Amino acid sequence: MPFACKNFRATFLFMLISFGLLTYQPMNPVKAYGEKEILLINLGIPALKAAYKADRQGKPILKSVIQALFGGYIMYQGFKIAPRIETEPAWRAWQAKLMVNFGASLAESAGGRFVFRMDMGPVWLIADQGKIRFKPGLNAVVAPIIHFAEGSRLNWKNTLKYGTFAFERSSRRDGTLNKSGALAYSNANTFTTNKNGNHAGHELIHTFQYRRAAIDWPNIGDLLPEAKKQIGDGWVDDTNWSAGWGLQCAWADMMGKSKDFDIPMEKEAYYLERKYLKPY
Ligand SMILES: [Zn+2]
C-alpha cells in the first residue's frame, strides 16, 4: 500500500475516533459539556496522536506522550484566560495566545524536533532550528477577505490587542450583526464584533480552537495527497479548522441540532465562559 494511502486511512480513522469520542453521550443526550471533554480535547487527543506518530516513526512512545500531555496542559491554561479577556489588558491576551501556541507546538512536535508555530492573522510564524520564517495560511488568508466582503471593517485596536485580525460592524437595532442573529462571529482565526468589541472573549476561544485544530483535525493535504503537492512548501495548510467545523455542522444538520449551541466547538466555548468569566 503506498504511504499516502496508508496515511489517508490513518487520518480518517483518527478523525472518526476523535469525533465519536466528542459527540458520544450514552446516558443523557442533553448532558452539558464538562471537564472530561475539555481534558479529552486538550490532552487526550494530542497524546493519542503523539503515541501514534512516535510508534510509526520508531521514537520513544512514553516520552512523546508526556510531551503532548504537557503541551496540552499549557494550551488549556491559555484557553482559560480567554473568556474574560475583554476587560483585561493586551499583554494578558498575548500571554493567552502565546500559551496556546507554545502548548500546541509542544504537542504537535512530540516524537520529532521542536518547531514553534504561531498564527498571526493571515500569516504563521514558524521558528525551526533557530530560523524564523513567515508563511501565509490558506484559511487565514481567505477568512479576512470574507469579513471585508461582508462589509466589516478592521478594528486595529482589537487586532493589536488579540494578535489576530479583529473586525467590527454596526449592530442592528436588536443588537445582532447579521441575518443569522449573531451577536459576534468568527471564521478561522478572525472574528467580527460590534464597535465595543462585545463577546470578543467567546470569539477568541474560537480562534484558539483554530490553532488547536492543527492537532485535532486533518487538513485538506492529509485527506488529498494531490492537494498537498499543489499547496507546496510556501503555504501553511491550516484547513483543519474548516474540516472540523464543517463536520460538526454536518452532524448537527443530520441530528437536528443547533450549529450555534450543540456542536462541540460551541459547547466548549460556552463551558469555558460559564466557568472562567468571573475572576478566579
Ligand atoms: Zn461561538
Short mmCIF file of C-alpha atoms and ligand atoms in Angstrom, two decimals:
data_model
loop_
_atom_site.label_atom_id
_atom_site.label_comp_id
_atom_site.label_asym_id
_atom_site.label_seq_id
_atom_site.Cartn_x
_atom_site.Cartn_y
_atom_site.Cartn_z
CA MET A 1 0.00 0.00 0.00
CA PRO A 2 1.51 3.41 -0.90
CA PHE A 3 2.43 5.61 2.05
CA ALA A 4 -0.03 8.36 1.08
CA CYS A 5 -2.90 5.89 1.07
CA LYS A 6 -1.95 4.44 4.45
CA ASN A 7 -1.65 7.97 5.79
CA PHE A 8 -5.10 8.84 4.48
CA ARG A 9 -6.69 5.82 6.14
CA ALA A 10 -4.99 6.53 9.46
CA THR A 11 -6.00 10.20 9.33
CA PHE A 12 -9.59 9.33 8.50
CA LEU A 13 -9.76 6.74 11.27
CA PHE A 14 -8.26 9.20 13.76
CA MET A 15 -10.79 11.84 12.73
CA LEU A 16 -13.70 9.42 13.23
CA ILE A 17 -12.43 8.30 16.66
CA SER A 18 -11.98 11.92 17.82
CA PHE A 19 -15.38 12.93 16.59
CA GLY A 20 -17.03 9.84 18.07
CA LEU A 21 -15.46 10.50 21.47
CA LEU A 22 -16.53 14.13 21.42
CA THR A 23 -20.14 13.58 20.45
CA TYR A 24 -20.79 10.28 22.28
CA GLN A 25 -23.13 10.85 25.21
CA PRO A 26 -24.75 7.49 26.01
CA MET A 27 -26.88 8.28 29.05
CA ASN A 28 -28.14 11.78 28.57
CA PRO A 29 -28.30 13.40 25.14
CA VAL A 30 -28.53 16.92 26.55
CA LYS A 31 -25.69 16.45 29.03
CA ALA A 32 -23.63 19.61 29.39
CA TYR A 33 -20.08 19.86 28.15
CA GLY A 34 -17.72 19.28 31.04
CA GLU A 35 -14.18 18.82 32.29
CA LYS A 36 -13.99 15.31 30.81
CA GLU A 37 -14.50 16.67 27.29
CA ILE A 38 -12.04 19.51 27.97
CA LEU A 39 -9.37 17.01 29.06
CA LEU A 40 -10.10 14.80 26.08
CA ILE A 41 -9.75 17.57 23.51
CA ASN A 42 -6.73 19.32 25.06
CA LEU A 43 -4.77 16.36 26.44
CA GLY A 44 -6.31 13.06 25.31
CA ILE A 45 -6.36 13.60 21.56
CA PRO A 46 -2.86 15.20 21.39
CA ALA A 47 -1.49 12.29 23.49
CA LEU A 48 -3.17 9.69 21.24
CA LYS A 49 -1.80 11.37 18.16
CA ALA A 50 1.71 11.66 19.64
CA ALA A 51 1.68 7.95 20.56
CA TYR A 52 0.61 7.02 17.04
CA LYS A 53 3.23 9.27 15.44
CA ALA A 54 6.03 8.06 17.72
CA ASP A 55 5.12 4.42 17.11
CA ARG A 56 5.13 4.91 13.34
CA GLN A 57 8.49 6.68 13.41
CA GLY A 58 10.10 4.29 15.91
CA LYS A 59 10.54 7.04 18.57
CA PRO A 60 10.01 6.50 22.34
CA ILE A 61 6.25 6.47 22.85
CA LEU A 62 6.11 7.38 26.55
CA LYS A 63 8.38 10.42 26.11
CA SER A 64 6.25 11.67 23.21
CA VAL A 65 3.03 11.17 25.14
CA ILE A 66 4.38 13.08 28.16
CA GLN A 67 5.45 15.96 25.90
CA ALA A 68 1.99 16.04 24.27
CA LEU A 69 0.24 16.00 27.66
CA PHE A 70 2.45 18.83 28.91
CA GLY A 71 1.75 20.84 25.73
CA GLY A 72 -1.98 20.15 26.07
CA TYR A 73 -1.94 21.31 29.68
CA ILE A 74 -0.28 24.64 28.73
CA MET A 75 -2.76 25.07 25.88
CA TYR A 76 -5.66 24.64 28.28
CA GLN A 77 -4.23 27.26 30.65
CA GLY A 78 -4.26 29.70 27.70
CA PHE A 79 -7.88 28.84 26.86
CA LYS A 80 -8.88 29.60 30.47
CA ILE A 81 -7.72 33.22 30.17
CA ALA A 82 -9.81 33.96 27.04
CA PRO A 83 -13.37 34.23 28.46
CA ARG A 84 -12.75 37.40 30.49
CA ILE A 85 -10.22 39.00 28.16
CA GLU A 86 -12.46 41.92 27.15
CA THR A 87 -11.76 43.69 30.44
CA GLU A 88 -8.09 42.64 30.64
CA PRO A 89 -5.04 44.47 29.21
CA ALA A 90 -3.49 43.48 25.86
CA TRP A 91 -0.49 41.73 27.47
CA ARG A 92 -2.88 39.25 29.02
CA ALA A 93 -4.41 38.42 25.61
CA TRP A 94 -0.91 37.91 24.19
CA GLN A 95 0.02 35.75 27.16
CA ALA A 96 -3.01 33.52 26.43
CA LYS A 97 -2.18 33.39 22.72
CA LEU A 98 1.47 32.51 23.38
CA MET A 99 0.44 29.78 25.82
CA VAL A 100 -1.96 28.21 23.34
CA ASN A 101 0.57 28.40 20.51
CA PHE A 102 3.50 27.16 22.61
CA GLY A 103 1.42 24.31 24.06
CA ALA A 104 0.11 23.32 20.62
CA SER A 105 3.67 23.47 19.19
CA LEU A 106 4.99 21.26 22.00
CA ALA A 107 2.18 18.74 21.47
CA GLU A 108 2.48 18.62 17.69
CA SER A 109 6.30 18.35 17.88
CA ALA A 110 6.12 15.30 20.17
CA GLY A 111 8.07 12.45 18.59
CA GLY A 112 10.12 14.85 16.44
CA ARG A 113 12.18 18.04 16.78
CA PHE A 114 10.57 21.09 18.36
CA VAL A 115 9.10 23.59 15.90
CA PHE A 116 7.30 26.67 17.26
CA ARG A 117 4.34 27.68 15.09
CA MET A 118 2.06 30.64 15.80
CA ASP A 119 -0.73 32.07 13.67
CA MET A 120 -0.71 35.86 13.49
CA GLY A 121 -3.58 36.98 11.31
CA PRO A 122 -3.07 35.80 7.73
CA VAL A 123 0.48 34.51 8.32
CA TRP A 124 2.07 31.90 10.55
CA LEU A 125 5.38 32.50 12.32
CA ILE A 126 7.48 29.32 12.18
CA ALA A 127 10.65 29.00 14.28
CA ASP A 128 12.58 25.88 13.37
CA GLN A 129 16.21 25.20 14.35
CA GLY A 130 16.95 28.85 15.02
CA LYS A 131 15.44 30.07 11.73
CA ILE A 132 12.31 32.21 11.72
CA ARG A 133 10.04 32.21 8.69
CA PHE A 134 6.60 33.62 7.94
CA LYS A 135 4.20 31.68 5.74
CA PRO A 136 0.65 32.58 4.72
CA GLY A 137 -2.10 30.20 5.86
CA LEU A 138 -4.67 29.10 3.27
CA ASN A 139 -7.68 29.57 5.55
CA ALA A 140 -6.14 32.53 7.39
CA VAL A 141 -5.80 34.47 4.11
CA VAL A 142 -9.31 33.68 2.88
CA ALA A 143 -11.12 34.43 6.18
CA PRO A 144 -10.34 38.20 6.31
CA ILE A 145 -11.38 38.56 2.65
CA ILE A 146 -14.80 37.14 3.62
CA HIS A 147 -15.13 39.60 6.52
CA PHE A 148 -14.25 42.52 4.21
CA ALA A 149 -16.71 41.26 1.57
CA GLU A 150 -19.44 41.24 4.24
CA GLY A 151 -18.77 44.92 4.86
CA SER A 152 -16.88 44.59 8.17
CA ARG A 153 -14.03 46.99 8.96
CA LEU A 154 -10.75 46.09 10.57
CA ASN A 155 -10.60 47.18 14.21
CA TRP A 156 -6.91 47.96 14.65
CA LYS A 157 -7.08 48.38 18.40
CA ASN A 158 -8.56 44.91 18.92
CA THR A 159 -6.32 43.40 16.22
CA LEU A 160 -3.23 44.55 18.12
CA LYS A 161 -4.71 43.54 21.44
CA TYR A 162 -5.70 40.00 20.40
CA GLY A 163 -2.86 39.27 17.97
CA THR A 164 -5.22 38.27 15.19
CA PHE A 165 -7.45 40.09 12.69
CA ALA A 166 -10.43 41.54 14.62
CA PHE A 167 -13.22 43.20 12.65
CA GLU A 168 -16.17 45.34 13.62
CA ARG A 169 -19.51 46.18 12.10
CA SER A 170 -22.51 48.20 13.23
CA SER A 171 -25.13 46.26 15.10
CA ARG A 172 -28.77 46.27 14.10
CA ARG A 173 -31.46 47.64 16.38
CA ASP A 174 -31.79 44.30 18.24
CA GLY A 175 -28.03 44.12 18.82
CA THR A 176 -27.37 41.39 16.23
CA LEU A 177 -24.77 41.76 13.49
CA ASN A 178 -26.22 39.75 10.64
CA LYS A 179 -29.22 37.86 9.26
CA SER A 180 -28.44 34.74 11.29
CA GLY A 181 -28.81 36.74 14.51
CA ALA A 182 -25.20 36.50 15.72
CA LEU A 183 -24.00 38.99 18.35
CA ALA A 184 -20.41 38.30 17.19
CA TYR A 185 -18.93 35.61 14.98
CA SER A 186 -15.63 34.10 13.88
CA ASN A 187 -14.10 32.43 10.86
CA ALA A 188 -10.83 30.50 11.33
CA ASN A 189 -8.57 32.90 13.29
CA THR A 190 -10.53 36.10 12.59
CA PHE A 191 -13.63 37.48 14.23
CA THR A 192 -16.18 40.27 13.96
CA THR A 193 -17.80 42.04 16.90
CA ASN A 194 -19.81 45.23 17.35
CA LYS A 195 -17.96 48.54 17.79
CA ASN A 196 -17.45 47.94 21.52
CA GLY A 197 -15.81 44.56 20.93
CA ASN A 198 -18.50 42.74 22.94
CA HIS A 199 -18.17 38.94 23.05
CA ALA A 200 -14.52 39.12 21.91
CA GLY A 201 -13.65 36.61 24.67
CA HIS A 202 -16.01 33.99 23.26
CA GLU A 203 -14.68 34.57 19.74
CA LEU A 204 -11.06 34.47 20.96
CA ILE A 205 -11.76 30.94 22.22
CA HIS A 206 -12.82 30.02 18.67
CA THR A 207 -9.56 31.44 17.24
CA PHE A 208 -7.64 29.33 19.78
CA GLN A 209 -9.66 26.32 18.59
CA TYR A 210 -8.42 27.13 15.08
CA ARG A 211 -4.82 26.82 16.30
CA ARG A 212 -5.52 23.61 18.22
CA ALA A 213 -7.35 22.17 15.19
CA ALA A 214 -3.91 21.58 13.63
CA ILE A 215 -3.73 18.69 16.12
CA ASP A 216 -7.39 17.64 16.39
CA TRP A 217 -8.48 17.56 12.76
CA PRO A 218 -6.97 16.56 9.41
CA ASN A 219 -6.32 19.22 6.77
CA ILE A 220 -7.01 19.04 3.07
CA GLY A 221 -3.41 17.92 2.42
CA ASP A 222 -3.87 14.94 4.80
CA LEU A 223 -7.05 13.91 3.04
CA LEU A 224 -5.93 14.56 -0.55
CA PRO A 225 -2.24 13.84 -1.21
CA GLU A 226 -2.56 15.57 -4.61
CA ALA A 227 -3.70 18.80 -2.86
CA LYS A 228 -0.66 18.55 -0.57
CA LYS A 229 1.62 18.64 -3.64
CA GLN A 230 -0.26 21.62 -5.11
CA ILE A 231 -0.11 23.61 -1.85
CA GLY A 232 3.65 23.07 -1.70
CA ASP A 233 6.00 24.43 0.95
CA GLY A 234 5.20 28.13 0.58
CA TRP A 235 1.89 27.95 2.47
CA VAL A 236 0.67 26.59 5.79
CA ASP A 237 -2.19 24.13 5.23
CA ASP A 238 -4.44 25.39 8.04
CA THR A 239 -7.66 23.93 6.64
CA ASN A 240 -8.03 21.67 9.72
CA TRP A 241 -10.42 24.05 11.48
CA SER A 242 -12.75 24.20 8.46
CA ALA A 243 -12.72 20.41 8.20
CA GLY A 244 -13.61 20.04 11.89
CA TRP A 245 -16.23 22.77 11.92
CA GLY A 246 -17.77 21.53 8.65
CA LEU A 247 -18.03 18.00 10.02
CA GLN A 248 -19.59 19.20 13.27
CA CYS A 249 -22.14 21.31 11.35
CA ALA A 250 -22.98 18.35 9.09
CA TRP A 251 -23.51 16.26 12.23
CA ALA A 252 -25.79 18.98 13.69
CA ASP A 253 -27.86 19.05 10.47
CA MET A 254 -28.21 15.27 10.48
CA MET A 255 -29.23 15.09 14.12
CA GLY A 256 -31.49 18.15 14.05
CA LYS A 257 -29.20 20.04 16.48
CA SER A 258 -28.21 23.69 16.54
CA LYS A 259 -24.88 24.68 14.92
CA ASP A 260 -24.71 27.69 17.26
CA PHE A 261 -25.09 25.80 20.54
CA ASP A 262 -24.91 22.00 20.21
CA ILE A 263 -21.67 21.35 18.29
CA PRO A 264 -18.60 20.54 20.45
CA MET A 265 -16.74 23.75 19.41
CA GLU A 266 -19.60 25.93 20.69
CA LYS A 267 -20.22 23.81 23.77
CA GLU A 268 -16.57 24.20 24.73
CA ALA A 269 -16.69 28.00 24.29
CA TYR A 270 -19.86 28.32 26.40
CA TYR A 271 -18.50 25.95 29.04
CA LEU A 272 -15.27 27.98 29.39
CA GLU A 273 -17.26 31.21 29.60
CA ARG A 274 -19.50 29.81 32.31
CA LYS A 275 -16.53 28.59 34.28
CA TYR A 276 -13.92 31.33 33.84
CA LEU A 277 -15.75 34.55 33.07
CA LYS A 278 -15.61 35.59 36.71
CA PRO A 279 -12.18 36.41 38.14
CA TYR A 280 -10.53 33.43 39.81
ZN ZN B 1 -19.36 30.62 19.33
#
